[in-house]
Short mmCIF file of C-alpha atoms in Angstrom, two decimals:
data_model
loop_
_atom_site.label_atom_id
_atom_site.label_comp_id
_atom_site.label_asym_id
_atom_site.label_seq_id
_atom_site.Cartn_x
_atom_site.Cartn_y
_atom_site.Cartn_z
CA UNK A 20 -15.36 11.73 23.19
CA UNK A 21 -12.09 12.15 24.32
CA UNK A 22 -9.31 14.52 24.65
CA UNK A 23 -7.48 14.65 21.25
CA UNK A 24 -10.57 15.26 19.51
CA UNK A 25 -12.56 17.60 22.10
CA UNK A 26 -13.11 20.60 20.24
CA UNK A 27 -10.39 23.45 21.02
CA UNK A 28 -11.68 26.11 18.92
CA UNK A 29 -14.72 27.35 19.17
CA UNK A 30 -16.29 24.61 21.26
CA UNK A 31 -20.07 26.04 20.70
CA UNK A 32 -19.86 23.98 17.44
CA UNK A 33 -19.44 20.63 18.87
CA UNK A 34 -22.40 18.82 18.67
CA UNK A 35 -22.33 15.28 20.74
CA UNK A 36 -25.16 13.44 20.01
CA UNK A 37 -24.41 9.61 18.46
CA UNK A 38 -27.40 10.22 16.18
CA UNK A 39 -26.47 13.48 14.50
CA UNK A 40 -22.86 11.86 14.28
CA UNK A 41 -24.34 8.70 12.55
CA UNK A 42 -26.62 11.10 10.48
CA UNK A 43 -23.60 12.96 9.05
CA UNK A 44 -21.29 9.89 8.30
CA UNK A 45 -24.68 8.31 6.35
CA UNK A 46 -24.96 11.54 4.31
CA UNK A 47 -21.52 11.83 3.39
CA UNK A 48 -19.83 9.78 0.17
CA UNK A 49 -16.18 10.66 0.84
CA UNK A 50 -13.77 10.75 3.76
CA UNK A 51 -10.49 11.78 3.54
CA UNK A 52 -8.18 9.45 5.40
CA UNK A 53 -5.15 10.92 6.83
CA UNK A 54 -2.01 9.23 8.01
CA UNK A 55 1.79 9.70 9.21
CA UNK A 56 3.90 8.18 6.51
CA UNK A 57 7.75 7.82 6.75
CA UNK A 58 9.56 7.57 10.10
CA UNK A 59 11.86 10.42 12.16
CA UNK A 60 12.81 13.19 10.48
CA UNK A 61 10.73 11.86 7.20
CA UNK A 62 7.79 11.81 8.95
CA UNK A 63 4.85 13.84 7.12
CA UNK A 64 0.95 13.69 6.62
CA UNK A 65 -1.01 11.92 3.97
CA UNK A 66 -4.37 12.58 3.05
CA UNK A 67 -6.52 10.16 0.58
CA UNK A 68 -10.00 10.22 -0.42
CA UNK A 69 -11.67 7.07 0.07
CA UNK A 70 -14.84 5.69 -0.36
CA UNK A 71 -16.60 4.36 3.30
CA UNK A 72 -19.66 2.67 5.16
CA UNK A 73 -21.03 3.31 8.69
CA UNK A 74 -21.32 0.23 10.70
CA UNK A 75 -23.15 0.83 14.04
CA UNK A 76 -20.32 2.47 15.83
CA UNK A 77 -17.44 1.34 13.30
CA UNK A 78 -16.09 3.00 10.04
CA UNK A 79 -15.60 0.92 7.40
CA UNK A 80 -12.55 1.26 4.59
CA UNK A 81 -11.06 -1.09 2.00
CA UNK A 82 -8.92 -0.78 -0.89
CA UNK A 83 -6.33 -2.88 -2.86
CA UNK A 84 -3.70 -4.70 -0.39
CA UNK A 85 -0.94 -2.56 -2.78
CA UNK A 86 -2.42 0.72 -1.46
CA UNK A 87 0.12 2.72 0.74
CA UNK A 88 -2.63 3.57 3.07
CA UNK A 89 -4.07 0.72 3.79
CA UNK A 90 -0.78 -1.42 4.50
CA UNK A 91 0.44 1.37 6.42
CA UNK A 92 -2.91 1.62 8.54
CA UNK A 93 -2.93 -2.44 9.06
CA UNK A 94 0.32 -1.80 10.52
CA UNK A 95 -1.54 -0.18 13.68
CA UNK A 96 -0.71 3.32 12.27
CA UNK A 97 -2.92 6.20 14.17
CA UNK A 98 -5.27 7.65 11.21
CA UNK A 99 -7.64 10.55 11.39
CA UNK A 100 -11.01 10.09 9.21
CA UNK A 101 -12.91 13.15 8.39
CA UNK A 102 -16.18 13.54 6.15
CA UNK A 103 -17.37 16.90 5.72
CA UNK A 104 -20.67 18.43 4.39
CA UNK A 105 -21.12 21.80 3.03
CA UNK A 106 -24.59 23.57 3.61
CA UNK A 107 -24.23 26.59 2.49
CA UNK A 108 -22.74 29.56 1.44
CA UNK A 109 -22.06 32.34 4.56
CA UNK A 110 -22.50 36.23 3.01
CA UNK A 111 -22.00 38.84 5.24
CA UNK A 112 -20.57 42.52 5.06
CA UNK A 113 -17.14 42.31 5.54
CA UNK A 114 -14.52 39.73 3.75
CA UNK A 115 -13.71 38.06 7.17
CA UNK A 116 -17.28 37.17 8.47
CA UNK A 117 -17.84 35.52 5.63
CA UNK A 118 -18.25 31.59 6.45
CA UNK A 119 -19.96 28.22 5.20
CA UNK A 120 -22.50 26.40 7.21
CA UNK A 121 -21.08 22.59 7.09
CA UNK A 122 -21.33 19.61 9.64
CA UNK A 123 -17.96 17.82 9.49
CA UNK A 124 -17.26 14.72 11.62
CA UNK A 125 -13.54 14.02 12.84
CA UNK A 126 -12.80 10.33 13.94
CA UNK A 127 -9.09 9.47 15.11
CA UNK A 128 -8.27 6.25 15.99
CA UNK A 129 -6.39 2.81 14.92
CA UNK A 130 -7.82 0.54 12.26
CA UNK A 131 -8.02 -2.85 12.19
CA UNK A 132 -7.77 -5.32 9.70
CA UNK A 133 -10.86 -7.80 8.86
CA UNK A 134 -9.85 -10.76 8.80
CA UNK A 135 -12.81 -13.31 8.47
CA UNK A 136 -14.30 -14.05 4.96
CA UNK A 137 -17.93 -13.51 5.88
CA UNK A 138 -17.09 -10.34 7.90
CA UNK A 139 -15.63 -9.17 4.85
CA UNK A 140 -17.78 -9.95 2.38
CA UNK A 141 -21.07 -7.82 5.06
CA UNK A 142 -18.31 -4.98 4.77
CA UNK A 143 -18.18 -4.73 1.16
CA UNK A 144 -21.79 -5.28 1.14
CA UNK A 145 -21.99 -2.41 3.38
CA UNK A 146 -19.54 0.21 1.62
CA UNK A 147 -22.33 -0.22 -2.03
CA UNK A 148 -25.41 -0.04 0.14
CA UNK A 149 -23.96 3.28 1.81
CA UNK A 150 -23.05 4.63 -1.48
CA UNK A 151 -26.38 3.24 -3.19
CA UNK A 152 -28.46 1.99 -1.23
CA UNK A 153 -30.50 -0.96 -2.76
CA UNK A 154 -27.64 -2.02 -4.88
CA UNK A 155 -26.35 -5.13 -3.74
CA UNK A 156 -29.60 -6.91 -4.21
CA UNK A 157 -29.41 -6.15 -7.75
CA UNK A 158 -25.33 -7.25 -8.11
CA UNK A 159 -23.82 -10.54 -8.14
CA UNK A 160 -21.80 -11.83 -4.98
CA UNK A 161 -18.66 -11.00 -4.81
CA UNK A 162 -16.07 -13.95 -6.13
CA UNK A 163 -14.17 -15.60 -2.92
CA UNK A 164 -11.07 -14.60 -5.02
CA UNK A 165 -12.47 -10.69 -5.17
CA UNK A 166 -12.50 -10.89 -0.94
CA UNK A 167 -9.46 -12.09 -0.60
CA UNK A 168 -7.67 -9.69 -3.33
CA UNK A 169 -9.23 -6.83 -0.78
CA UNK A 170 -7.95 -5.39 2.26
CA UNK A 171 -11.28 -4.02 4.91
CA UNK A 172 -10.45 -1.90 7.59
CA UNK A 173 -12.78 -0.54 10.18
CA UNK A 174 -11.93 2.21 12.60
CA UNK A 175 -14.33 2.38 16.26
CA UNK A 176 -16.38 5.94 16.47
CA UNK A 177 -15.21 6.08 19.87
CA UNK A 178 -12.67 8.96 19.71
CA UNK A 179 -15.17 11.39 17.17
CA UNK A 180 -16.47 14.80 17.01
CA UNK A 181 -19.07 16.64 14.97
CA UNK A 182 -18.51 20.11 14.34
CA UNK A 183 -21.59 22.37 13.15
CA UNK A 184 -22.42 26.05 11.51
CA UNK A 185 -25.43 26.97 11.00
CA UNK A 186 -27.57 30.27 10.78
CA UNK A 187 -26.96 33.36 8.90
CA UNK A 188 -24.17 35.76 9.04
CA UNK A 189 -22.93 37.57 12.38
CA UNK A 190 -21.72 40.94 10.84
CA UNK A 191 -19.84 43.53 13.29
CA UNK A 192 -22.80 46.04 14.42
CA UNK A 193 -21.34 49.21 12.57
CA UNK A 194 -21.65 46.95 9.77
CA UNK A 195 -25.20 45.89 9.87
CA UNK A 196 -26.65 49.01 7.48
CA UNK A 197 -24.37 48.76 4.88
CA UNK A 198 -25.79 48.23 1.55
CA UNK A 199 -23.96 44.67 0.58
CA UNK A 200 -26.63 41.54 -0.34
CA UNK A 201 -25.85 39.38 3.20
CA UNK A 202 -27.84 35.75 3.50
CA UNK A 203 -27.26 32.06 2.69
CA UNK A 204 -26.73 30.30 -0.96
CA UNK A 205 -27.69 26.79 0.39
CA UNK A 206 -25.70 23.87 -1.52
CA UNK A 207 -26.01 20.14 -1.46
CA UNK A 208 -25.41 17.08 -3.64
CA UNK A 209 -26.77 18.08 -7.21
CA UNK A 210 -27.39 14.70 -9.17
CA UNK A 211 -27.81 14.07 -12.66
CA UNK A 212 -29.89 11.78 -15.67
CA UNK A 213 -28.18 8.93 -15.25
CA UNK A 214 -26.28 7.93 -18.13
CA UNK A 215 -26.58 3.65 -19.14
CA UNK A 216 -23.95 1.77 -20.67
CA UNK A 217 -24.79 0.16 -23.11
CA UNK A 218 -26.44 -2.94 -22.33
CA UNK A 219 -29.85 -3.86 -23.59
CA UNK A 220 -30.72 -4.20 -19.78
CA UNK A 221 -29.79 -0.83 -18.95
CA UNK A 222 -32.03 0.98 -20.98
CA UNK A 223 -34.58 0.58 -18.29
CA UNK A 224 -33.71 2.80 -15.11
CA UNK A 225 -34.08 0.83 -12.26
CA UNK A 226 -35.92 2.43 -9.08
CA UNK A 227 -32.39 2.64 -6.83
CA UNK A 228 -30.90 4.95 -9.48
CA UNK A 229 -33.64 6.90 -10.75
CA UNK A 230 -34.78 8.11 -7.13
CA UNK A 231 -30.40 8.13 -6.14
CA UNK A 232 -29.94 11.42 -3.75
CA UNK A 233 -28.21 13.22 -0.80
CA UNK A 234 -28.96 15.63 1.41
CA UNK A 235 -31.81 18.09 1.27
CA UNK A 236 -34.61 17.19 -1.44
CA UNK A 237 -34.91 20.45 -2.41
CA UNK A 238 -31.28 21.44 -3.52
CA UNK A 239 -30.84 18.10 -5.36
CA UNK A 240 -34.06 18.25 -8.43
CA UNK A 241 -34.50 14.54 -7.92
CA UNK A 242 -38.19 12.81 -7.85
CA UNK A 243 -38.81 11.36 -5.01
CA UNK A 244 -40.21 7.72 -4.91
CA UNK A 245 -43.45 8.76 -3.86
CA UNK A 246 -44.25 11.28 -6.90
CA UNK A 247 -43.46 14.36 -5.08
CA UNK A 248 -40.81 16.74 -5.55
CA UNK A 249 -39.90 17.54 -1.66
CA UNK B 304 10.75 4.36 -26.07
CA UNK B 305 9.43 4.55 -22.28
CA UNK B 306 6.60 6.30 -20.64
CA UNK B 307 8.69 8.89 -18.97
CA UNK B 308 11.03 9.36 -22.13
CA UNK B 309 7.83 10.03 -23.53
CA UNK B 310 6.88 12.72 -21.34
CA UNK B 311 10.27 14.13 -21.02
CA UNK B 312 9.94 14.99 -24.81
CA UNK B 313 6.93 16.15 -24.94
CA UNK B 314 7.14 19.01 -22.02
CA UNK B 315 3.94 20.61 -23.34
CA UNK B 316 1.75 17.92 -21.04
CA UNK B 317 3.29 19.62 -18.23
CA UNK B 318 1.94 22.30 -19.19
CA UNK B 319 -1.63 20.61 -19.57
CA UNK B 320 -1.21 19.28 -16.42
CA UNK B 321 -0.72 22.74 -14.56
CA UNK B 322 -3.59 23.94 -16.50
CA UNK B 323 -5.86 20.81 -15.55
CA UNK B 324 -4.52 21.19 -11.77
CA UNK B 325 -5.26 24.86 -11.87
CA UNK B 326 -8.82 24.01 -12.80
CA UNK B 327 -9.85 21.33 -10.10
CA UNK B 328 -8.15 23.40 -7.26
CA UNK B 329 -10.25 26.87 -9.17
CA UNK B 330 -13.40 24.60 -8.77
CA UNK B 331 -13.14 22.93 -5.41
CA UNK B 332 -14.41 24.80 -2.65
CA UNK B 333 -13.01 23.19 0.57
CA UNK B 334 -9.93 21.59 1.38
CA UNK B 335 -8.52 18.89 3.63
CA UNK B 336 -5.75 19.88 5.60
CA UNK B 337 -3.35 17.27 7.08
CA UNK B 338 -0.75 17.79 9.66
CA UNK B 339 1.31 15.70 12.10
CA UNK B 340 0.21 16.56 15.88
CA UNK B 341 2.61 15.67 18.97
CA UNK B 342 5.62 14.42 18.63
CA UNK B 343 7.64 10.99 19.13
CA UNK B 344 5.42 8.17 19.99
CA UNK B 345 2.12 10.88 20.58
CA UNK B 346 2.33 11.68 16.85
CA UNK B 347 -0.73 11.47 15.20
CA UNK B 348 -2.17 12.95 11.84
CA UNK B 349 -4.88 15.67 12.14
CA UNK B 350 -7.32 16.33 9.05
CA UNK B 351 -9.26 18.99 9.16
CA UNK B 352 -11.87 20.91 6.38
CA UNK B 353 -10.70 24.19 5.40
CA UNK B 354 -11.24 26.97 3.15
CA UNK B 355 -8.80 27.92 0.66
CA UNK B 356 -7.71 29.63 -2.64
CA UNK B 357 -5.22 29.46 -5.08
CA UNK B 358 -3.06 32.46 -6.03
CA UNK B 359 -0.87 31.26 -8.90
CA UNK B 360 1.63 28.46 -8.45
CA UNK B 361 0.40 28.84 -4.45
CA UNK B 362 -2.40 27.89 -1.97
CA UNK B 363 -3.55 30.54 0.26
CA UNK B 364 -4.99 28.97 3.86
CA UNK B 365 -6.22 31.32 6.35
CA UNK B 366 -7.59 31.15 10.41
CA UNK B 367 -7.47 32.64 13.73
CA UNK B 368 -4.10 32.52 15.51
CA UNK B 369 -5.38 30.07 17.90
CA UNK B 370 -5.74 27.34 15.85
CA UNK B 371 -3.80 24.14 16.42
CA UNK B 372 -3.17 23.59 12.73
CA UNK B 373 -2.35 26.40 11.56
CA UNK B 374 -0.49 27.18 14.63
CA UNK B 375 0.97 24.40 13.87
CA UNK B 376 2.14 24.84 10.57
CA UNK B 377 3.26 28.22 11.01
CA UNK B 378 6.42 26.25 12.66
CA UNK B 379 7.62 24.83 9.65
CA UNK B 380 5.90 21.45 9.71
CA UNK B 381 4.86 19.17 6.34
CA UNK B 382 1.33 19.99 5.53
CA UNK B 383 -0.39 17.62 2.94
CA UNK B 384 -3.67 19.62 1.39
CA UNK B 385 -6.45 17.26 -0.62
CA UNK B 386 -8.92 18.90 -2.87
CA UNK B 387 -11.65 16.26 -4.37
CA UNK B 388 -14.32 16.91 -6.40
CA UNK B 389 -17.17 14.33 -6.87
CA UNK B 390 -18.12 13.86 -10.94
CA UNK B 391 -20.37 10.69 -10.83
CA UNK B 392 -21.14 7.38 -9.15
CA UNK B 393 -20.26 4.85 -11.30
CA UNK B 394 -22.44 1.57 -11.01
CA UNK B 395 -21.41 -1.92 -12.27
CA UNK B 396 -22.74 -5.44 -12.03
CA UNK B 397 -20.32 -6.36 -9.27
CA UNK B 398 -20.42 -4.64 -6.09
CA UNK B 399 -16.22 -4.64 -6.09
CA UNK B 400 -16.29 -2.82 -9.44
CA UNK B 401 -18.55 0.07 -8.17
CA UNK B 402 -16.72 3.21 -8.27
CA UNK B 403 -16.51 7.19 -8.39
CA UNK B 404 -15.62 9.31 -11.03
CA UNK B 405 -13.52 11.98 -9.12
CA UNK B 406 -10.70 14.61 -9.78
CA UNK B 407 -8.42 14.31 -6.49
CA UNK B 408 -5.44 16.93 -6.08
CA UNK B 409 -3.18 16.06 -3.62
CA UNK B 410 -0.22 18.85 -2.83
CA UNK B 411 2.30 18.45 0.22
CA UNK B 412 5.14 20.88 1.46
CA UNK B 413 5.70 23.09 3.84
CA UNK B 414 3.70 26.09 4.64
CA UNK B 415 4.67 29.65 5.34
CA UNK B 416 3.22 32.83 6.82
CA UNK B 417 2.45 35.84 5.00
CA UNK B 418 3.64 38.62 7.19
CA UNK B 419 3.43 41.69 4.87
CA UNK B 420 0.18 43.38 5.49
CA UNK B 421 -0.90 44.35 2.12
CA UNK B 422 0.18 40.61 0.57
CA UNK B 423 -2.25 39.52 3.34
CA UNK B 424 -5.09 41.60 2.66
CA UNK B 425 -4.74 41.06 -1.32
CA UNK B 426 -4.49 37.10 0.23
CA UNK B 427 -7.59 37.51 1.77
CA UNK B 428 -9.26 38.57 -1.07
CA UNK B 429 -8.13 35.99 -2.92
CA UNK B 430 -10.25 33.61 -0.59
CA UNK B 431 -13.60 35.40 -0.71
CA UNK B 432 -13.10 36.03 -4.46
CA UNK B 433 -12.48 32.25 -4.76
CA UNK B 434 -15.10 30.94 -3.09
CA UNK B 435 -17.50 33.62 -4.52
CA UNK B 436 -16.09 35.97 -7.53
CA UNK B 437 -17.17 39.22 -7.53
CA UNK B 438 -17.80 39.57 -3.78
CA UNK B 439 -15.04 41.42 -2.86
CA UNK B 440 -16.14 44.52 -4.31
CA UNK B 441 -19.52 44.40 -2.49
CA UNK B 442 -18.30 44.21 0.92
CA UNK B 443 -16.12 46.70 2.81
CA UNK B 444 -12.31 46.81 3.29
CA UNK B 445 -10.67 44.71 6.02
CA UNK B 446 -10.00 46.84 8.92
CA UNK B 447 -6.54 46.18 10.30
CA UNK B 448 -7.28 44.49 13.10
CA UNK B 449 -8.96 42.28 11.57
CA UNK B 450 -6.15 41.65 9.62
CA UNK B 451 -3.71 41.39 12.38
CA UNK B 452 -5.85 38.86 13.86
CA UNK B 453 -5.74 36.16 10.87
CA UNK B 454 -2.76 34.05 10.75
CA UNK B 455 -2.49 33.30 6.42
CA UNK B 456 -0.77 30.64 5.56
CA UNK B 457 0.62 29.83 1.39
CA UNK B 458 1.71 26.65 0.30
CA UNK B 459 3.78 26.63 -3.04
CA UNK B 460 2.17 24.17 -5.52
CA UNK B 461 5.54 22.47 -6.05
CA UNK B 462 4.92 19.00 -4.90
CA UNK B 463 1.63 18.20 -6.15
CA UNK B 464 -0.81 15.23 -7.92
CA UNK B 465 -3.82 15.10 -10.02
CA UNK B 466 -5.41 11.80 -10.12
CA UNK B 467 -8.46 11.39 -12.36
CA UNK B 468 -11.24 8.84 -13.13
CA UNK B 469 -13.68 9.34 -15.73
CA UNK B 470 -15.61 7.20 -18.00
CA UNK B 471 -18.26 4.21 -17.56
CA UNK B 472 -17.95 0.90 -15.51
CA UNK B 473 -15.39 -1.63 -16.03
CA UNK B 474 -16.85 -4.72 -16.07
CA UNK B 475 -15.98 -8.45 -15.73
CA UNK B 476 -16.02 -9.93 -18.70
CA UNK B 477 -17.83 -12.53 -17.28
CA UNK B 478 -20.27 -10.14 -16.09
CA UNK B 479 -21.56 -8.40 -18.87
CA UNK B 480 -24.52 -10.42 -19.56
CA UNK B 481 -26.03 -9.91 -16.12
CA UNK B 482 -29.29 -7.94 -15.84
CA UNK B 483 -28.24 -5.19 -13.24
CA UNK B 484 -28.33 -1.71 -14.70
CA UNK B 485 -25.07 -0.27 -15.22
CA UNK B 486 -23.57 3.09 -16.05
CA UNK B 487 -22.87 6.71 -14.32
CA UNK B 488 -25.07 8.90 -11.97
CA UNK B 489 -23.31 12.05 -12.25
CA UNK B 490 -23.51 14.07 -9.48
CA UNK B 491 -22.15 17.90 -8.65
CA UNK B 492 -22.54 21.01 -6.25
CA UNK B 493 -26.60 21.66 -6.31
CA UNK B 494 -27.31 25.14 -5.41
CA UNK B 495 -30.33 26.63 -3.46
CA UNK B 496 -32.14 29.78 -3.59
CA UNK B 497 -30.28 32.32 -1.81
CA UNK B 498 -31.56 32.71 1.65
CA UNK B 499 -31.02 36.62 2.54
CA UNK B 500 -30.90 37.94 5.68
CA UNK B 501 -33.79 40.88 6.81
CA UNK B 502 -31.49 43.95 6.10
CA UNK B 503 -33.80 45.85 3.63
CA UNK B 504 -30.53 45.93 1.61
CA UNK B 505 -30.73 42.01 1.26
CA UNK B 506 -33.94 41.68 -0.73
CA UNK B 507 -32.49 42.25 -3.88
CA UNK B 508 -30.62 39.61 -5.09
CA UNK B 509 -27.21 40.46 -7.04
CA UNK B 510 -26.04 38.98 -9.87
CA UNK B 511 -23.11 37.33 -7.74
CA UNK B 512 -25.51 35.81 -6.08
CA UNK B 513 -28.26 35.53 -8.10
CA UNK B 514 -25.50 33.47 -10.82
CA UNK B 515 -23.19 31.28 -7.83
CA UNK B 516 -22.38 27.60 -9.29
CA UNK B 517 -19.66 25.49 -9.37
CA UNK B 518 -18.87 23.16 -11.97
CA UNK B 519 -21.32 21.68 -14.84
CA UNK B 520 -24.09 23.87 -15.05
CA UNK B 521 -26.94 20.56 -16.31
CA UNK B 522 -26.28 19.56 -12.68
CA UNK B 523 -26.53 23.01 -10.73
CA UNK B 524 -30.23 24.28 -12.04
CA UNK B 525 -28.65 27.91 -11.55
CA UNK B 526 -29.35 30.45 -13.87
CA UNK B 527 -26.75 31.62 -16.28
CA UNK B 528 -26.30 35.18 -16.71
CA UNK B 529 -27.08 35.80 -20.04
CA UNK B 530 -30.57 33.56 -19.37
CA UNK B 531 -30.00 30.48 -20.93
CA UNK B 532 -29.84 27.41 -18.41
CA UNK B 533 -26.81 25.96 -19.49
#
């Protein structure tokens, strides 16, 4: 961890631990990428949601070779990646102490492009097995023409910090007996029936989209592979 | 007859599009807030998760005085503010086809302070009451302080984006023979029982409690409030 992203505000939240970092960015589905675009006085933030894979100690992007972002980051631009979870709900007694228990990871950094075909095609293999895990064994290989029509970034998790709430509310003492509900509403990745097209041969739900969840089993109502509900 | 002549005489999208805008930011609960930090060749973006809620045509953001960004913005400088909600995974028989079904605002401009006190305590509210409606009335006023001691930031809703994917996979032609399962795993905001805290005044659940979701109720397993599980 280094300077830019050591925590400035209310450093008891930083957690640095590789494990809980690599834990978050495996939970998460989204990042939001953000990026200077324009030059000078034009100069001004972007902010995308993308789709992205953990690799070891490397993010992983891609997108079409059109896409602002992605051109702009090949260029060498600075980004900053963040992927956030939300945990729950924070009630207390007074408007202000009211909070969410989230771990959010922010990685800053400079992406490179991926250049070399097989290194590629492991990086797109890696951005469906993070999403859906199980997939690609069940997909065809991607066309040569398909890896080259793609741009793949990955950003190093060298310059990265987690930031962490958790626990109940902290109401202000002369608060503490008034009569207002104060606790947690935990929240998490609900997930639905999935819904087929519809092909003959998916009529039959596979094992890697029935048992498809996030997070804590017992916010999301999924059945676990095992039979149990946990 | 073009696209945008199209548009330009039918105004009435416009207004479909502020209502559809309107909704996603009214459902979201978190934002990501991008800035530029440093200046010259030190600039960098900065993305970081924040609260927020909208109050008309304009975002309210809130935070302690301290903090960098909104420090930061206070000064005049471009924010860009991303709101995406997660609808499903969508899974075809190629990994480069996978996708998400998503509703993505993206709104950028410049941010000012709310100095008034009373336009900041009724902004205030406005950020408890989105992230949980009916709370305000549960919990105590703000004491001034308290109110002193928040920097709020709005952000007219001038320059912003709604970009929307919905629907199944989009498949190669080639492709649509193959035997991998195919179609949508919807996913959502999955809400826990509420956790309360061991004030005796906490072990009755209210119904703004009791009733908290966000977005399709199928995915949420929450109670409605007139019983039904809708």
């Amino acid at each position: 961890m280094t300077g830019r992203t050591d925590l400035r505000r209310k450093p008891e939240r930083a957690v640095d631990d590789r494990d809980a970092i690599h834990d978050v960015l495996d939970e998460g589905l989204m990042a939001h990428v953000g990026l200077v675009a324009g030059t000078g006085d034009q100069a001004h933030p972007v902010v995308i949601p993308m789709l992205y894979a953990r690799d070891g100690e490397r993010l992983i992007l891609h997108g079409s070779p059109a896409s602002r972002l992605l051109r702009t980051a090949k260029g060498g631009v600075d980004v900053c990646v963040t992927v956030t979870l939300l945990d729950a709900l924070v009630l207390a007694r007074s408007g202000l102490h009211h909070s969410m228990n989230y771990r959010s990871i922010v990685i800053m950094g400079r992406a490179t492009e991926v250049i070399d075909h097989a290194e590629k095609v492991a990086a797109l293999d890696r951005l469906v097995e993070h999403t859906i895990p199980g997939r690609t064994s069940q997909v065809r290989a991607a066309h040569d023409i398909e890896v080259t029509g793609t741009t793949v970034l990955t950003l190093p998790l060298a310059e990265c910090s987690l930031k962490v709430r958790t626990g109940g509310p902290v109401d202000d003492p002369d608060d503490v007996d008034d009569p207002a509900w104060a606790g947690l509403i935990p929240i998490g990745v609900a997930v639905g029936e999935p819904i087929p097209d519809n092909a003959a041969s998916s009529q039959t739900v596979p094992g890697h989209v029935a048992f498809w969840a996030r997070g804590p089993g017992q916010l999301n109502g999924r059945p676990a592979p095992d039979g149990e509900t946990t």
